[in-house]
Coordinates of C-alpha atoms and ligand atoms in Angstrom, one line a residue:
X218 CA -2.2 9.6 9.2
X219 CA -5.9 9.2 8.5
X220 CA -7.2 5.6 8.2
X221 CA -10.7 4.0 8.1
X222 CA -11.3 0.1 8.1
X223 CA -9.0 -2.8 9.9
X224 CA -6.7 -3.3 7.2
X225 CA -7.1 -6.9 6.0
X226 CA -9.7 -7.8 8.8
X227 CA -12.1 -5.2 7.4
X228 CA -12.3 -5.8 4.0
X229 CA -13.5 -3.2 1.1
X230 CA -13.5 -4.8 -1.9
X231 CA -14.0 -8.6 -4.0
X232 CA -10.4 -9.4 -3.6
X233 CA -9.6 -8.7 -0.5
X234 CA -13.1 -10.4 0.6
X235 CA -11.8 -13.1 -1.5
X236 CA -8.7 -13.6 0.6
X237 CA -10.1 -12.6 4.1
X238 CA -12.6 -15.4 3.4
X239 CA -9.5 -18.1 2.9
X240 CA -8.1 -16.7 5.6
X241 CA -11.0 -16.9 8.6
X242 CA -11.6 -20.3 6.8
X243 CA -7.8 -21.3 7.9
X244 CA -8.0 -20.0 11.2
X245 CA -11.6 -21.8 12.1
X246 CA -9.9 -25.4 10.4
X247 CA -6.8 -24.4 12.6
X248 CA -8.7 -23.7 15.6
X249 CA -11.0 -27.0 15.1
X250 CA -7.9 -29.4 15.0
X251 CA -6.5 -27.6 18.0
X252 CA -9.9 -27.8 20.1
X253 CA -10.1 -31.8 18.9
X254 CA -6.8 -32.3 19.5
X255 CA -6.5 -31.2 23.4
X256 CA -9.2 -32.6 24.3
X257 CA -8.5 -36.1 23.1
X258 CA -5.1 -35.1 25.0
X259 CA -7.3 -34.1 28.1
X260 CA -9.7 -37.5 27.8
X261 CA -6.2 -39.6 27.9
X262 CA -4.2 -38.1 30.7
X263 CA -7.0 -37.8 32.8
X264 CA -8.5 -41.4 31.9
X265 CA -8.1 -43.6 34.7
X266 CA -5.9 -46.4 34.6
X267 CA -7.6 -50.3 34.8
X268 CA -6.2 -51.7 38.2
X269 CA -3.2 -53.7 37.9
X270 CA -2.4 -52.8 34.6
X271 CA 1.2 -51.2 34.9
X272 CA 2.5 -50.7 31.2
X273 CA -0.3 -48.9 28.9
X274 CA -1.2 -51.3 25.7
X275 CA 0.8 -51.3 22.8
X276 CA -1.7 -49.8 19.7
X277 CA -2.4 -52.9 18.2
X278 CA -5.9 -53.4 18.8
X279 CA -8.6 -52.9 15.8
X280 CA -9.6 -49.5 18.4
X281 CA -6.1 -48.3 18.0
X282 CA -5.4 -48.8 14.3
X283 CA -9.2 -46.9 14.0
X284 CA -8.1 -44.0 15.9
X285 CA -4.5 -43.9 14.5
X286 CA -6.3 -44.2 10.7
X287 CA -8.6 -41.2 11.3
X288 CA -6.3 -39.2 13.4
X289 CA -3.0 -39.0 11.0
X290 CA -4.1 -39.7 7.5
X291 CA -7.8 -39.0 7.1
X292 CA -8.1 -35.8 8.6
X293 CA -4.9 -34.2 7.7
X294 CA -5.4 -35.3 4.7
X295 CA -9.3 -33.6 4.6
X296 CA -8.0 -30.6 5.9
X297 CA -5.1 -29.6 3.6
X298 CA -8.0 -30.7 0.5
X299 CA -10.5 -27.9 1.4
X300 CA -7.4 -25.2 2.3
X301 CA -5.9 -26.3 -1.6
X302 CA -9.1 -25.7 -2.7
X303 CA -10.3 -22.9 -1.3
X304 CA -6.4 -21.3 -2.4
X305 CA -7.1 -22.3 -5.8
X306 CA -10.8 -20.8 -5.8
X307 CA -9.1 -17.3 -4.3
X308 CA -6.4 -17.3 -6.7
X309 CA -8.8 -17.3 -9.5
X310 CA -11.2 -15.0 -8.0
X311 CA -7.9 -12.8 -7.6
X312 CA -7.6 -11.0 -11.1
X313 CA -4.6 -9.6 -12.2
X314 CA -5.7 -9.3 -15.5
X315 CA -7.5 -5.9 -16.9
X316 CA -11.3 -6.0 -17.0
X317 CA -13.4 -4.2 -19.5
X318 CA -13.4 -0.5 -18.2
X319 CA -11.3 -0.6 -15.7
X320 CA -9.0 2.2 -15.2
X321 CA -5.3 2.1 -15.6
X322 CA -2.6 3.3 -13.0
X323 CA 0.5 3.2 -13.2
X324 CA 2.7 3.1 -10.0
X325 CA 6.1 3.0 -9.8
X326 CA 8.1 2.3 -7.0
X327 CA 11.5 4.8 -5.9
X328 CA 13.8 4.9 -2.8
X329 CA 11.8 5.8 -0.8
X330 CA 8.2 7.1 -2.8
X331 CA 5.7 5.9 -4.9
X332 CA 5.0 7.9 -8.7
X333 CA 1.4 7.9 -9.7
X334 CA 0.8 7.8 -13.1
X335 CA -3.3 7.8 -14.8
X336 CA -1.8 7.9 -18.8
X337 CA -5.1 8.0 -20.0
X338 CA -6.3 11.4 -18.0
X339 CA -2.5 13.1 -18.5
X340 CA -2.2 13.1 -14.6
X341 CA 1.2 12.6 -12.6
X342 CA 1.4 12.6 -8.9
X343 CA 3.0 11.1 -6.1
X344 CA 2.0 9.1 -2.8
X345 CA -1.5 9.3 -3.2
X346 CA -3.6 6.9 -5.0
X347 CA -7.1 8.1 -6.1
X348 CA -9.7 5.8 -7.5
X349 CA -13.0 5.6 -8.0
X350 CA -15.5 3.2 -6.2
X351 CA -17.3 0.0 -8.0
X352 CA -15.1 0.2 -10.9
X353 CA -11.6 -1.9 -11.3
X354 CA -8.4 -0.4 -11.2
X355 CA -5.5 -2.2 -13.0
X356 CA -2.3 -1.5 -11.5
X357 CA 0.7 -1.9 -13.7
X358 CA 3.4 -2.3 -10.8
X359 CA 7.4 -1.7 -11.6
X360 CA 10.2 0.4 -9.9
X361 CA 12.7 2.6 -11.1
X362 CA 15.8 1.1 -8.8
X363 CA 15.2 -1.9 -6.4
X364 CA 12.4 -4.0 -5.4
X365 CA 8.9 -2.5 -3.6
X366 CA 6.0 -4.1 -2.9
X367 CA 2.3 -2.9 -2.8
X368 CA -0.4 -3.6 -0.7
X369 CA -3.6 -2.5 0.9
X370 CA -4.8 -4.7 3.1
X371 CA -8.4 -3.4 3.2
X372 CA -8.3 -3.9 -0.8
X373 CA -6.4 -7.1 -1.3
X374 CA -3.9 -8.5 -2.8
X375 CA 0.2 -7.5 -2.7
X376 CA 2.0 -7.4 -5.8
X377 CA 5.9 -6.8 -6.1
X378 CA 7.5 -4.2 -8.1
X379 CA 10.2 -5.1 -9.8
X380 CA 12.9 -3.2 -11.9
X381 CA 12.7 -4.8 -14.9
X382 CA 9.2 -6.2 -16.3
X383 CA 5.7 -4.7 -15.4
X384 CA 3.7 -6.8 -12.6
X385 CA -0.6 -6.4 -12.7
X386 CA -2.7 -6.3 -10.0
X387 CA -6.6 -5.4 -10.5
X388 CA -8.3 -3.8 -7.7
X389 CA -11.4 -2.6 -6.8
X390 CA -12.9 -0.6 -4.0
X391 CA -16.7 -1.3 -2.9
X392 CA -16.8 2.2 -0.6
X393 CA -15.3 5.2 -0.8
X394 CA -12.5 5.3 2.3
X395 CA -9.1 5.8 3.1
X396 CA -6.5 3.4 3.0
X397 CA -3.2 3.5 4.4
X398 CA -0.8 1.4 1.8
X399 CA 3.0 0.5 3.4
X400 CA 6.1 -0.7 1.2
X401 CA 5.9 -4.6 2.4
X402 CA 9.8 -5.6 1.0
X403 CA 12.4 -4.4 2.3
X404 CA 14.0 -1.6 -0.1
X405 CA 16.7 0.2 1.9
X406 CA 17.1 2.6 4.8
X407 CA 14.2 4.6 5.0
X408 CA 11.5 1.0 3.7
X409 CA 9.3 1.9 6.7
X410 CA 9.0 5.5 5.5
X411 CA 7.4 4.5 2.2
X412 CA 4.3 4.8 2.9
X413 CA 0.9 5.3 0.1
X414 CA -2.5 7.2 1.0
X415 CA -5.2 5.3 -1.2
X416 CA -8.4 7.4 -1.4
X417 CA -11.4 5.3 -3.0
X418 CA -14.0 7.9 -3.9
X419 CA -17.7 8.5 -5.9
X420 CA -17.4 8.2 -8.9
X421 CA -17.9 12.0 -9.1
X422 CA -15.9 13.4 -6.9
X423 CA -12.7 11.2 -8.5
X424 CA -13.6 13.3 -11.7
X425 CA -13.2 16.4 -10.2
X426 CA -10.1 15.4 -9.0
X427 CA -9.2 14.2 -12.0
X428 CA -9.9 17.4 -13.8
X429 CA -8.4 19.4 -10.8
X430 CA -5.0 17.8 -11.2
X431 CA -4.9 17.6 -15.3
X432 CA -5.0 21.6 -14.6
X433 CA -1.1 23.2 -14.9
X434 CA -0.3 25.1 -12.2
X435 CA -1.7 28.5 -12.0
X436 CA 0.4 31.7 -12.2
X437 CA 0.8 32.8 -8.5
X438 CA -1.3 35.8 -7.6
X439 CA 0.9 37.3 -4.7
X440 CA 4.2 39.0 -5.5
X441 CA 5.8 36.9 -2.9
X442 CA 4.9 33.9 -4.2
X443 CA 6.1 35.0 -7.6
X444 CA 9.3 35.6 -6.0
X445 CA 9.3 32.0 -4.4
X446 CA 8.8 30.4 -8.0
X447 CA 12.1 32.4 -9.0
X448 CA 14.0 30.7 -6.0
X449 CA 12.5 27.4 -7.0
X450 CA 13.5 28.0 -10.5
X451 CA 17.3 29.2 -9.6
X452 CA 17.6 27.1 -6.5
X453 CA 17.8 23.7 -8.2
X454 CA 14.5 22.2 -7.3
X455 CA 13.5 21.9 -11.5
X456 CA 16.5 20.2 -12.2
X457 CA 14.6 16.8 -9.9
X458 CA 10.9 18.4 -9.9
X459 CA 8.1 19.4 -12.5
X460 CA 5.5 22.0 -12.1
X461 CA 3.4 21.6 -15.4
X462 CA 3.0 25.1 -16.4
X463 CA 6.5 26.6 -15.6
X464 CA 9.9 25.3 -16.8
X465 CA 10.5 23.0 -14.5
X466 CA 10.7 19.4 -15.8
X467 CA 12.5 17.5 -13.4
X468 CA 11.8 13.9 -13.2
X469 CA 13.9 12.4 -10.5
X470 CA 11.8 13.6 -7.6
X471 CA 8.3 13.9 -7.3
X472 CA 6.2 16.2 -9.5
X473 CA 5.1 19.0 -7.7
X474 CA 2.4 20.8 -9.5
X475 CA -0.5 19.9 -7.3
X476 CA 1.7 19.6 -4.4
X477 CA -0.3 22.0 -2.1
X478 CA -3.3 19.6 -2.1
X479 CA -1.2 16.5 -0.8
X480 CA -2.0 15.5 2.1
X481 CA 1.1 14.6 3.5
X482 CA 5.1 14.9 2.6
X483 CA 7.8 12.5 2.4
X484 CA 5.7 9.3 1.7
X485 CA 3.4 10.1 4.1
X486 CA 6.5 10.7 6.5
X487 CA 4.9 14.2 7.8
X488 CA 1.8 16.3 7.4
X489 CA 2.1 18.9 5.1
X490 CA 2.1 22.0 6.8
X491 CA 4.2 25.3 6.0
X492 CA 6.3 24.4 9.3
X493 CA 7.2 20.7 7.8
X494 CA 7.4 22.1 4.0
X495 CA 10.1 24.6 5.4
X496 CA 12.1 21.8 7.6
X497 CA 11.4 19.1 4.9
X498 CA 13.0 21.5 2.2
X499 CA 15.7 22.7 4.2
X500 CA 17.0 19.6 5.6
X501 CA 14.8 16.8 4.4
X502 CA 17.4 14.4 6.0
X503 CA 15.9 15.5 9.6
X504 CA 12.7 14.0 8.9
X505 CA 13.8 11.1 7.0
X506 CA 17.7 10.2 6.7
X507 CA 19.4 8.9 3.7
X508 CA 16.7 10.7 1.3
X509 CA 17.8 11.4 -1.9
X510 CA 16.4 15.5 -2.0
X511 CA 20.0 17.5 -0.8
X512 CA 19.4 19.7 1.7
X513 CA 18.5 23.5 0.6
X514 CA 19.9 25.9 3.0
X515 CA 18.7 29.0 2.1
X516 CA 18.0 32.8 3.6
X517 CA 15.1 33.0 5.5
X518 CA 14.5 36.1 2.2
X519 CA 14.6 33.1 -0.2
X520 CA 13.0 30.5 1.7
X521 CA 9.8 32.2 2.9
X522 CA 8.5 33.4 -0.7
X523 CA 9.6 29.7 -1.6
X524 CA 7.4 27.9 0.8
X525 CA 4.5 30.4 -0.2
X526 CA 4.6 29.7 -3.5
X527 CA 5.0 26.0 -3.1
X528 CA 1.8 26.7 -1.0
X529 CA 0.3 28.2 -4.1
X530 CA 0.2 25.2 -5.7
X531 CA -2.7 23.8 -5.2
Ligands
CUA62 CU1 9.9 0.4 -0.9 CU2 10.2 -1.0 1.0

């Protein structure tokens, strides 16, 4: 899979600046006390002893109650004030409520994909995110069985999705790149195979996608691919898939009018090639057990015109 940045140590946008700044914050704090701490250790061991003196002092001296003071309330004490703090500051700076022109996704979380949804463009996809860059997205998070959670590291910010009850997270790319988004709660036997491609892109080219994918799907110009549309049709794929354009309205599965242009299948399980569209639709099991598409075991006569015109649809 294609993947630019380091995930949360690279980040792309405000929030996940936001929270990588906590984080390098904790880790310098963490390493400080650590550094202070062995080498008071080293100081004492090595210390030499004063002749004669065979049992080491009990800490009562005015020194001892000093160092005991500083050592175990005042600078615990310090440190977990500026890490509250600094939480609190990210937590605000973390919207999840929808700015002013931000654009609205919706993503819903199945066993074992993710259905995009823009309402306000019409557009209905699955396992790829697109958004534009320098303008907030507001994710409205929920699933249709058990519980999913999103996150892009290189964006910020992880949100459950839950089955009942809509969750918000606002988000916002600062460059256009590719971002590889994983499931992060466990959701059943294929969770690791859940995976999310999130393309932030120029404002421009994110409307041509836009208008791109609001497009039904076109009439296939080949006679074999008209053929393959019948097997699709009679075969059972419509009764789980749509294809705007054609009577296929399936909703279990993912819509698959644009499906050509994906760039991967399965949740970003495979590429999608013509060899992994054939093996995918043929046994999808193979490539990822416990899916919930049945296998399609058909004649090589029905299944080639089938994978070209599922290649049609770009
Ligand atoms: Cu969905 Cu883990």
């Amino acid at each position: 899979m294609r993947q630019v940045g380091g995930g949360s140590f690279d980040p792309q946008g405000p929030a996940a600046e936001t929270i990588s700044g906590l984080w390098w914050l904790m880790l310098g704090l963490g390493a400080a006390v650590f550094v202070l701490v062995a080498a008071l250790l080293t100081i004492a061991l090595f210390r030499p002893r004063p002749p004669g003196d065979a049992e080491p002092a009990a800490p009562t001296s005015k020194l001892h109650r000093r160092w005991i003071v500083a050592g175990v309330v005042a600078m615990p004490v310090a440190v977990l004030v500026i890490v509250f703090g600094a939480t609190l500051h990210a937590m605000r700076s973390v919207r999840n409520t929808a700015p002013e022109g931000a654009l609205v996704v919706e993503v819903i979380g199945h066993q074992w994909w993710w259905e995009i949804r823009y309402p306000d463009e019409g557009i209905i996809t699955a396992n790829e995110l697109h958004i534009p860059v320098a303008r907030p997205v507001t994710l409205r998070l929920r699933s249709a069985d058990v519980i999913h959670s999103f996150w892009v590291p290189a964006l910020g910010g992880k949100m459950d999705l839950l089955p009942e009850g809509t969750n918000t997270l606002v988000l916002q790319a600062d460059e256009a790149g590719e971002h590889l988004s994983q499931c992060a709660e466990f959701c059943g036997l294929q969770h690791t195979k859940m995976a999310l491609t999130v393309v932030a892109e120029p404002p421009d080219r994110f409307a041509s996608w836009v208008s791109q994918q609001q497009r039904p799907a076109a009439e296939p110009a080949a006679e074999v691919a008209r053929r393959g549309r019948d097997v699709f049709l009679a075969a059972g794929c419509a009764s789980c898939h749509t294809v705007r354009g054609t009577a296929a309205q399936g909703t279990k599965g993912p819509d698959l009018t644009h499906l050509a242009r994906r760039p991967t299948l399965g949740a970003a399980t495979v590429r999608n090639t013509s060899d992994n569209l054939a093996k995918w639709v043929t046994d999808p099991h193979q490539i990822k057990e416990g899916v919930m598409m049945p296998a399609a075991r058909l004649p090589g006569e029905q299944l080639d015109p089938l994978i070209a015109y599922l290649e049609t649809l770009e």
